[in-house]
Coordinates of C-alpha atoms and ligand atoms in Angstrom, one line a residue:
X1 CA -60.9 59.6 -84.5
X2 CA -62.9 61.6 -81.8
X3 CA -66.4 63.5 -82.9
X4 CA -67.7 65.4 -80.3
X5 CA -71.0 67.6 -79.7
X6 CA -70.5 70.4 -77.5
X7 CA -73.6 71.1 -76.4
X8 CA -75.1 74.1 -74.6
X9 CA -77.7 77.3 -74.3
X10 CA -77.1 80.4 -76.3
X11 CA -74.4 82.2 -75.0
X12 CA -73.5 79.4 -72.7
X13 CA -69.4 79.4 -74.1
X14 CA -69.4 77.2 -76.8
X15 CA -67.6 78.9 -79.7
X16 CA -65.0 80.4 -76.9
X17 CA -64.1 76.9 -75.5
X18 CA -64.2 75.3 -79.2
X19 CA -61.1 77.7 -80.2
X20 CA -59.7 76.0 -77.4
X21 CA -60.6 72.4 -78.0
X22 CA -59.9 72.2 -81.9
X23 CA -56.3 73.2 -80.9
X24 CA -55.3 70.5 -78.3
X25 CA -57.3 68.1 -80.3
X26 CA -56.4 68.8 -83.7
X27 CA -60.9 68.5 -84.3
X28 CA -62.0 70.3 -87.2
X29 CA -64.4 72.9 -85.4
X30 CA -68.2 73.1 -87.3
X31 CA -70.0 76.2 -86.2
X32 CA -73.5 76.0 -87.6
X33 CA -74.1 79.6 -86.4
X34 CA -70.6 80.4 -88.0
X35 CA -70.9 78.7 -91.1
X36 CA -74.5 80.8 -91.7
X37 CA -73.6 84.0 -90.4
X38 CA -70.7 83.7 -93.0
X39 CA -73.2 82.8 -95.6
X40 CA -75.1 86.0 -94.8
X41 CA -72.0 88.0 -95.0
X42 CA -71.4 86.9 -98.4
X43 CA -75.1 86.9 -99.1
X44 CA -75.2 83.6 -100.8
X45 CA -79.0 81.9 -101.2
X46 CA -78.2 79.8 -97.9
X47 CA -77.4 83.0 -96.5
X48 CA -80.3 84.9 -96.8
X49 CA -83.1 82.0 -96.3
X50 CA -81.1 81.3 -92.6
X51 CA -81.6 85.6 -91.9
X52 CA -85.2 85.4 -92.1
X53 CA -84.9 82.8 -89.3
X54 CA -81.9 83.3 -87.2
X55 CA -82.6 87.4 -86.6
X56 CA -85.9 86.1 -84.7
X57 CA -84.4 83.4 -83.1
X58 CA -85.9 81.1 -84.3
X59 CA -84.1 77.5 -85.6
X60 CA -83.2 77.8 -89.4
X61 CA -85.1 74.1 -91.1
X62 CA -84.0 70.8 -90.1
X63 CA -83.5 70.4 -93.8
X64 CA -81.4 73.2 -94.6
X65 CA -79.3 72.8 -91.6
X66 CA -79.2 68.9 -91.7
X67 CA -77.7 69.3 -95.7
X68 CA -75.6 72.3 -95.0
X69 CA -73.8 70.8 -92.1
X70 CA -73.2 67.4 -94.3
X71 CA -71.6 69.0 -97.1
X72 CA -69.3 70.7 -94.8
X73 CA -68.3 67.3 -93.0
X74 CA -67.6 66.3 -96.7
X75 CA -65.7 69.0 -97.3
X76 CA -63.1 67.6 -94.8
X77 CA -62.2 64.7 -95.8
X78 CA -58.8 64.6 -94.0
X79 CA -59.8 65.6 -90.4
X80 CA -58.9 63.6 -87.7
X81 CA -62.1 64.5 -85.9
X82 CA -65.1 67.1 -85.7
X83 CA -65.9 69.3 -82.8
X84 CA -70.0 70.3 -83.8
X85 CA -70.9 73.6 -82.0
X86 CA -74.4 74.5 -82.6
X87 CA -75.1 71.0 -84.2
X88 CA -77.6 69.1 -83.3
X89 CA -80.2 71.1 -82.2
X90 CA -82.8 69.0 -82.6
X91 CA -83.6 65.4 -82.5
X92 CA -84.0 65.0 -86.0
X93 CA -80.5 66.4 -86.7
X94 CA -79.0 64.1 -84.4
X95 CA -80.8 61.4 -85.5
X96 CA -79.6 62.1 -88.9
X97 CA -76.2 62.7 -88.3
X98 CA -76.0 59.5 -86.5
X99 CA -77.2 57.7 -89.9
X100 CA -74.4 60.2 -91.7
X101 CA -71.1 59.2 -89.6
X102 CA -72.3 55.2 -89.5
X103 CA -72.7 55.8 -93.4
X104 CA -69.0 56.9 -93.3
X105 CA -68.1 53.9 -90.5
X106 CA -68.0 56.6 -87.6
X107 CA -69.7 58.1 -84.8
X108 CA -70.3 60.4 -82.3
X109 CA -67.6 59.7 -79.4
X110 CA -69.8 62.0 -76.8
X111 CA -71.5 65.8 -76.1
X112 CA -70.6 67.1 -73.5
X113 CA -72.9 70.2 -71.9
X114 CA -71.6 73.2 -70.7
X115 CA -74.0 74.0 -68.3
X116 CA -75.5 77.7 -67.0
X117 CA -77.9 79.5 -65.5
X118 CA -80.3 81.4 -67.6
X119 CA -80.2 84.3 -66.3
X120 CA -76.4 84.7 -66.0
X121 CA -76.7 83.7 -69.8
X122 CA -79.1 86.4 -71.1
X123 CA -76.9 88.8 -69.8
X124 CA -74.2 87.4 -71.4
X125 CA -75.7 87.8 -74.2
X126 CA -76.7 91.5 -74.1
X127 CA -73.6 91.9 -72.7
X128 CA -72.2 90.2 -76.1
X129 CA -75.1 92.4 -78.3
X130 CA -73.2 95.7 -77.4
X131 CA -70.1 94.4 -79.5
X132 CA -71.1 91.3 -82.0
X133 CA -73.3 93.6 -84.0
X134 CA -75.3 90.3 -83.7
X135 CA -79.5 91.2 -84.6
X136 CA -80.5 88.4 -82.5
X137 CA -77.9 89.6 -79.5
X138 CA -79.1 92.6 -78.7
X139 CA -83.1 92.5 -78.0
X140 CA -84.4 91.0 -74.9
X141 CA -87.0 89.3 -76.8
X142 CA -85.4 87.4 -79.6
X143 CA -83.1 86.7 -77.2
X144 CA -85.5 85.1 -74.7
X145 CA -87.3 83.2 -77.6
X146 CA -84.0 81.3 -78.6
X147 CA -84.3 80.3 -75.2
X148 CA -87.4 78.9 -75.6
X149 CA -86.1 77.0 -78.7
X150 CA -83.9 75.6 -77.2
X151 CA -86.5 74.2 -74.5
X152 CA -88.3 72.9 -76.7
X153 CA -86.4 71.7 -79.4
X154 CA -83.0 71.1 -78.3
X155 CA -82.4 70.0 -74.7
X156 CA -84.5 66.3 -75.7
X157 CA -81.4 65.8 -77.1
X158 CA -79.9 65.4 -73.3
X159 CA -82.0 62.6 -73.2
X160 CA -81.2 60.6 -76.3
X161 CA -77.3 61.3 -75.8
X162 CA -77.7 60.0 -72.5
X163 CA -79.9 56.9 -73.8
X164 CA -76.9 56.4 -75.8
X165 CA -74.2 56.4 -72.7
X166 CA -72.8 59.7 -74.4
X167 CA -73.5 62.6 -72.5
X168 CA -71.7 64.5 -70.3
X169 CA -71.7 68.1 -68.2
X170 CA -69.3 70.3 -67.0
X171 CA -70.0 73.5 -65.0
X172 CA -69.8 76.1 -67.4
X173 CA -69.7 79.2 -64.8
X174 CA -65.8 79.9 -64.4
X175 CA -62.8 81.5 -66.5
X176 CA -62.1 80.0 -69.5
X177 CA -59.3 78.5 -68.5
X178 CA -60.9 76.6 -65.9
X179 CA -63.8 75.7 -68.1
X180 CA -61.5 74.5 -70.8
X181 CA -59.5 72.4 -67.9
X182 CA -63.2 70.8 -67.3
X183 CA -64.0 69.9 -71.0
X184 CA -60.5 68.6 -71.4
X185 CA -60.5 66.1 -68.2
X186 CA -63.9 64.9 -70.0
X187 CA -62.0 64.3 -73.1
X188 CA -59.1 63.0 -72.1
X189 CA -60.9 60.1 -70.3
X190 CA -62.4 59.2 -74.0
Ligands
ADP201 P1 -76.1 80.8 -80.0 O1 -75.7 79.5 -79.5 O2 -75.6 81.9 -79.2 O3 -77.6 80.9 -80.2 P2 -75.3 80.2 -82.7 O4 -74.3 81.0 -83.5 O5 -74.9 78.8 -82.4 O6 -75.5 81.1 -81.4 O7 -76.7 80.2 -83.5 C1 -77.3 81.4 -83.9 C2 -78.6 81.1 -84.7 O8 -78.2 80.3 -85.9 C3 -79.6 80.2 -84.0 O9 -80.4 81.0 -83.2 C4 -80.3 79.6 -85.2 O10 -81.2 80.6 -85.8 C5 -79.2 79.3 -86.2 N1 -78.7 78.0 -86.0 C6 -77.4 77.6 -85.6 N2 -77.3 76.3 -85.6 C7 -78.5 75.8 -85.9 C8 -79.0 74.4 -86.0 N3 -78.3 73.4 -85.7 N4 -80.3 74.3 -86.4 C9 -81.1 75.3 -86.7 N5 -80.7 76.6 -86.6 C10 -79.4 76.8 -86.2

């Protein structure tokens, strides 16, 4: 069984290189950003607590986030392995999904970072805005203050996946082919 984090900036290729990955490694892909836009769609209670945060870019609660993602790992009980896009973001979600695979006798096998230049990514992101009817795509602003999230909330994690012997990068500028060729030569080597 292989859990892996893929780990990255906003707009840095996670979700494109995860439909990728959960393919070739039969991994049962968990999109936090998925799983709430999906609950906004269907405007469950989940759905529209996560709005109020995610169209400012700002993180949805630890709490919320920490229980939502659980549930879904629960949900599958049968997978051979989870690929967590978006998940952790913080280092109280990783600390408590470390406690939440050892309580199941498992663990995170490694993150792996697909790595970008800010700038490159912001316009990847407006660039994404004109299409995804996405709120927090398509103004300059929001956009810039997930980035700031992210510096201060989420790349500590580098740190405490390295800490751990886990972490790993791979250039994330490329085609997708040749990205997914990167990720895979880090996996593979599990
Ligand atoms: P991106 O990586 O491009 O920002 P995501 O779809 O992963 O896109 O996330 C979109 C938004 O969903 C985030 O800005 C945040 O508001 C919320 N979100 C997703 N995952 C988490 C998480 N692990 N913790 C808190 N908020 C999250």
């Amino acid at each position: 069984m292989i859990n892996i984090v893929l780990f990255g900036k906003p707009g840095a290729g996670k979700g494109t290189q995860a439909e990728f990955l959960k393919g070739k490694y039969n991994l049962t892909h968990l999109s936090t950003g998925d799983i709430f836009r999906y609950n906004i769609k269907n405007e469950t209670a989940l759905g529209q607590l996560a709005k109020t945060y995610m169209d400012q870019g700002d993180l949805v609660p630890d709490e919320v986030t920490i229980q939502m993602l659980q549930s879904e790992v629960d949900n599958n009980p049968q997978s051979s392995g989870f690929l967590f896009d978006g998940f952790p973001r913080t280092i109280a979600q990783a600390q408590a999904l470390d406690a939440f695979l050892e309580s199941k006798g498992q663990k995170i096998t490694a993150t792996i970072a697909l790595e970008a230049d800010d700038e490159i990514l912001v316009q990847r992101l407006l660039e994404r805005g004109k299409t995804s009817g996405r709120p927090d795509d398509q103004d300059e602003e929001k956009i810039r203050n997930r980035y700031d999230e992210y510096n201060q909330k989420t790349a500590p994690l580098m740190q405490f996946y390295q800490e751990q012997g886990k972490f790993h990068a791979v250039d994330g500028i490329g085609s997708i082919a040749e990205i997914t060729e990167r990720l895979s030569n880090v996996i593979d080597r599990l």
